[in-house]
Amino acid sequence: MSFHDKFTILKNLFGYNSFRPGQERMIDDILSGRDCFAVMPTGAGKSCCYQIPALMLPGITLVVSPLISLMKDQVTALKQLGVAAAYLNSSLTPRQFDLALSNARYGLYKIIYVAPERLLTQGFLDFASSVDISLLAVDEAHCVSQWGQDFRPSYLDIPEFINFLAKRPTVAAFTATATEQVREDIVKYLGLCDPDIMVTGFDRDNLYYEVAQPGNKYSALLSYIRAHKSDRGIVYCSTRKTVDELYTKLTADGISAGRYHAGMDDEERRQNQEDFTYDRIDVIAATNAFGMGIDKSDIRYVIHYNMPKNPESYYQEAGRAGRDGAPAECILYYSGQDVIIDKFLIDNSTEGSDLDEKTLTELRERDYKRLELMVEYCMTPDCLRRFILEYFGETKHKPGSCGNCANCLGKYKTTEVTKEAVIALKFIKEFNENDFSFGIGASNLADALKGSRTDAVKRLGLDEETHYSALSHMPLADIRRLIDTLVSRGFLRYSQGKYRTLEIGAEKLKRGEKIYIKNDPRYQGKAGAAKTGETIPLPRDGSAAASLDDAEIRKTDLFERLRALRKKLSDNRGIPPYMVFSDKTLIEIVKKTPRDREQFLSCSGVGQNKYQQFGEEFIREIRSYLSEQSQSKT
Ligand code: ADP
Ligand code: ZN
C-alpha cells in the first residue's frame, strides 16, 4: 500500500477528518527530511505523526519503542487498519526473529518496531545496512534521560546505530514528559540535528479532575465502581499490601477485579494486564509499577486510593485515563495518613544510596517540596486543572472556571474551620500536658470534640476536658476531616508508638493562616447522580442524539448494545475491544446513528478497512435497534 497524500491517509486509513494540533507540523517536518521532536500529552496522537509519513516515504520506518506490550499493541492496531507492520524484540524466538527480518528484507513491512537492545546486534545491523531506512522514530524518547523515571540505558545506543548506517535517516523523537531537563537530554543524547522542537499544551479537556476526602475510602470506592458498571478503571495504591487488600475486598463484594504490583510473578502480572486490556475484568488495583506498558485507550477512570508523592507522578498516572479522547475521570482520595506514608517513603528511599550525603539531602528536600505541592493540590479550593497546568509551567491557561473539575463545578462545599482547628489543637495540647500516661487517637478525639459519650471517651475521661463537645455543631465526619487535615499539614502528628496517638506537630498555625475542609458526602464522581448505572433509551427522533454530550451518550441503551457487539467482534478476532472502535468512535456512531455505508464512513475513526470488517454488522444492529424502538412506541 502506498500513498501520496497525508489527508487521504488520515481519512481513508485512520478514518479521521482533521489533524489534531501539532500532528501536521511533525508530519511536514519528517516529509521534508528535518529532524523533529514533539512533546505532546498522552492521547494527543503521537503515533499518527510518524505512521502517516512512514506510509509516504520511499524506505522503511524503524520505530524504537521501550516495551514489548506497546509494540505489540501498535502492530495489532496497524494490522486492523490494513497496514503490514512487524516488531522485533525478545518475545520472538530466534526463528521468528529471522523470519521477520527476511520478510522485512523483501519489503513486506513499511513500519518495523524494534527494541533498543536489538539495534546494535549483528543480525539487526546486517539487515539495517542492507535496506533503505527513511525514518527513525523514537517513541517514549524520555527513556534516554537518567532524570526521568523510565531510564533505559540502551536508548543511548541510538546515535551509534545511526552512525552505522550508510545514509542517515530523518530522526523524530516523541514524549509526553514535560520537564525541561529531560527535554534537553533528549536533543543531546539522541544527537538530533537542528530539530524542529514542538511542545503542545498539556491540557486534556476530556479529563475531569476531583479530590475527595471520603470518611470511608473503601465504601466510596465501591459505590463509585458500582455506579460506573460499564466503565473500566485503574485504582492506584501506594503499597503492594493495599493493592492485595483492595483486590480481596472488591472481589468479595462481587466486583470483577484484578491486581498488579512488582511483588507478583511475571506470568500473573502479564495475565492480569491482559485481562484488563481485553475487558475481561472491570477494575485493576495497582501500584505505580503498572505504568508505561498500558496502551488501553478506553480507561474511563483512574482513582488514586492514596495520594501520590508528587504532581508529576499524579499527572502521569491519572493521564492514563481517556487516551481515546472520550470523557474520563481522575479522582484522588485524600487522607492525612497518605502524607505520612509518603514522608516515610521519602525518608526511607534507597534510591540514590550511592550518592553523597549532601546530594541526598538536596534530593530529599526536593521530594519534600513536591510532596507539599501535592498536598496543596488536594487542599486548594481553586481550579484543579489550572493547578496542574501551572505546575508544568503553562501559565497561559485561561482564568476562571474550567467547567470540568470538581472545584469549578462547585461539587464540594469548602468550609473555613480555622477556629475549630484551634480548639482541636488545644484539646490535644492540654490533654497531653495534663495526662502523662497515655494519649488519644484520632477517632476518640473526634468523638470527644463532638461530645459523644462513647465507652472510650468515658474511660479516658475525655468528657471532663475543657473542650469536650466544643465542636458539637459540626458533623462527626467533618471533625474527622478536620483532624486529618491538621495531621497532613503537620500541625498534629501521630506518635511513633504502637497506639498511634496524637501529639502536637512541628508546624505552628501562623497568624492569618486559614484552615479549610471540603465536604459533600452526597457526591462521588462527575456522573455521581446516576447511582445505579442504568441505561437510558436514545431519544426517539434520531437527530436528537446529536444534542447529547459524550457522557450522556455513554449512558444510552444503544451505546450499551454497540459496546456488546464490539466485545463480541473483538473476542472473535482475539484483539482488545478498543481496537475494533475506540469509545470516542462508538460515541460518534451513536450520535450519528448511521444507517448506510456513506453515513457510517463519515464517523470519525472509521476508515475503509474498519468499515469493511465491521461496518455492516454495526449498521444491522443500529437498524434493528431503531425498528424495535419504533415498534415499542407505537
Ligand atoms: P499518544 O501516543 O500521543 O498517547 P495515540 O497515538 O495513542 O496517542 O492516539 C490517541 C488516540 O487518538 C488514538 O485513539 C488515535 O487513533 C486518536 N487520534 C490520533 N489522531 C487523531 C486525529 N487527527 N483525529 C482524531 N483522533 C485521532
Ligand atoms: Zn477547574
mmCIF file of C-alpha atoms and ligand atoms in Angstrom, residues 10 14 16 18-20 23 40-48 74 295 297 323-324 582 604, ligand 1:
data_model
loop_
_atom_site.group_PDB
_atom_site.id
_atom_site.type_symbol
_atom_site.label_atom_id
_atom_site.label_comp_id
_atom_site.label_asym_id
_atom_site.label_seq_id
_atom_site.Cartn_x
_atom_site.Cartn_y
_atom_site.Cartn_z
ATOM 1 C CA LEU A 10 -5.777 10.297 7.645
ATOM 2 C CA PHE A 14 -7.473 6.126 10.099
ATOM 3 C CA TYR A 16 -10.259 10.933 10.899
ATOM 4 C CA SER A 18 -8.781 16.557 10.515
ATOM 5 C CA PHE A 19 -5.402 16.630 12.175
ATOM 6 C CA ARG A 20 -5.024 17.273 15.861
ATOM 7 C CA GLN A 23 0.373 16.491 14.059
ATOM 8 C CA MET A 40 2.661 16.088 23.351
ATOM 9 C CA PRO A 41 0.450 14.869 26.187
ATOM 10 C CA THR A 42 -0.798 11.310 26.316
ATOM 11 C CA GLY A 43 -3.662 10.779 23.928
ATOM 12 C CA ALA A 44 -2.684 13.690 21.689
ATOM 13 C CA GLY A 45 -1.984 11.325 18.819
ATOM 14 C CA LYS A 46 1.775 10.928 18.589
ATOM 15 C CA SER A 47 1.680 7.665 16.636
ATOM 16 C CA CYS A 48 -0.017 9.247 13.612
ATOM 17 C CA GLN A 74 0.753 -0.749 17.881
ATOM 18 C CA ASP A 295 -1.834 1.139 25.990
ATOM 19 C CA SER A 297 -7.089 3.703 25.347
ATOM 20 C CA ARG A 323 -6.485 8.365 25.820
ATOM 21 C CA ASP A 324 -9.210 7.943 23.209
ATOM 22 C CA SER A 582 -12.452 3.406 20.330
ATOM 23 C CA SER A 604 -14.610 9.922 12.946
HETATM 24 P P1 ADP B 1 -0.341 9.171 22.222
HETATM 25 O O1 ADP B 1 0.653 8.171 21.705
HETATM 26 O O2 ADP B 1 0.024 10.572 21.960
HETATM 27 O O3 ADP B 1 -0.730 8.927 23.656
HETATM 28 P P2 ADP B 1 -2.099 7.896 20.346
HETATM 29 O O4 ADP B 1 -1.219 7.985 19.180
HETATM 30 O O5 ADP B 1 -2.257 6.591 21.034
HETATM 31 O O6 ADP B 1 -1.686 8.991 21.423
HETATM 32 O O7 ADP B 1 -3.531 8.475 19.949
HETATM 33 C C1 ADP B 1 -4.559 8.597 20.887
HETATM 34 C C2 ADP B 1 -5.911 8.386 20.225
HETATM 35 O O8 ADP B 1 -6.229 9.489 19.389
HETATM 36 C C3 ADP B 1 -5.946 7.150 19.348
HETATM 37 O O9 ADP B 1 -7.195 6.526 19.546
HETATM 38 C C4 ADP B 1 -5.809 7.729 17.949
HETATM 39 O O10 ADP B 1 -6.335 6.878 16.982
HETATM 40 C C5 ADP B 1 -6.591 9.039 18.089
HETATM 41 N N1 ADP B 1 -6.202 10.055 17.089
HETATM 42 C C6 ADP B 1 -4.977 10.307 16.623
HETATM 43 N N2 ADP B 1 -5.010 11.310 15.711
HETATM 44 C C7 ADP B 1 -6.289 11.700 15.608
HETATM 45 C C8 ADP B 1 -6.991 12.703 14.829
HETATM 46 N N3 ADP B 1 -6.343 13.503 13.978
HETATM 47 N N4 ADP B 1 -8.321 12.819 14.992
HETATM 48 C C9 ADP B 1 -8.982 12.010 15.853
HETATM 49 N N5 ADP B 1 -8.395 11.059 16.606
HETATM 50 C C10 ADP B 1 -7.062 10.891 16.489
#
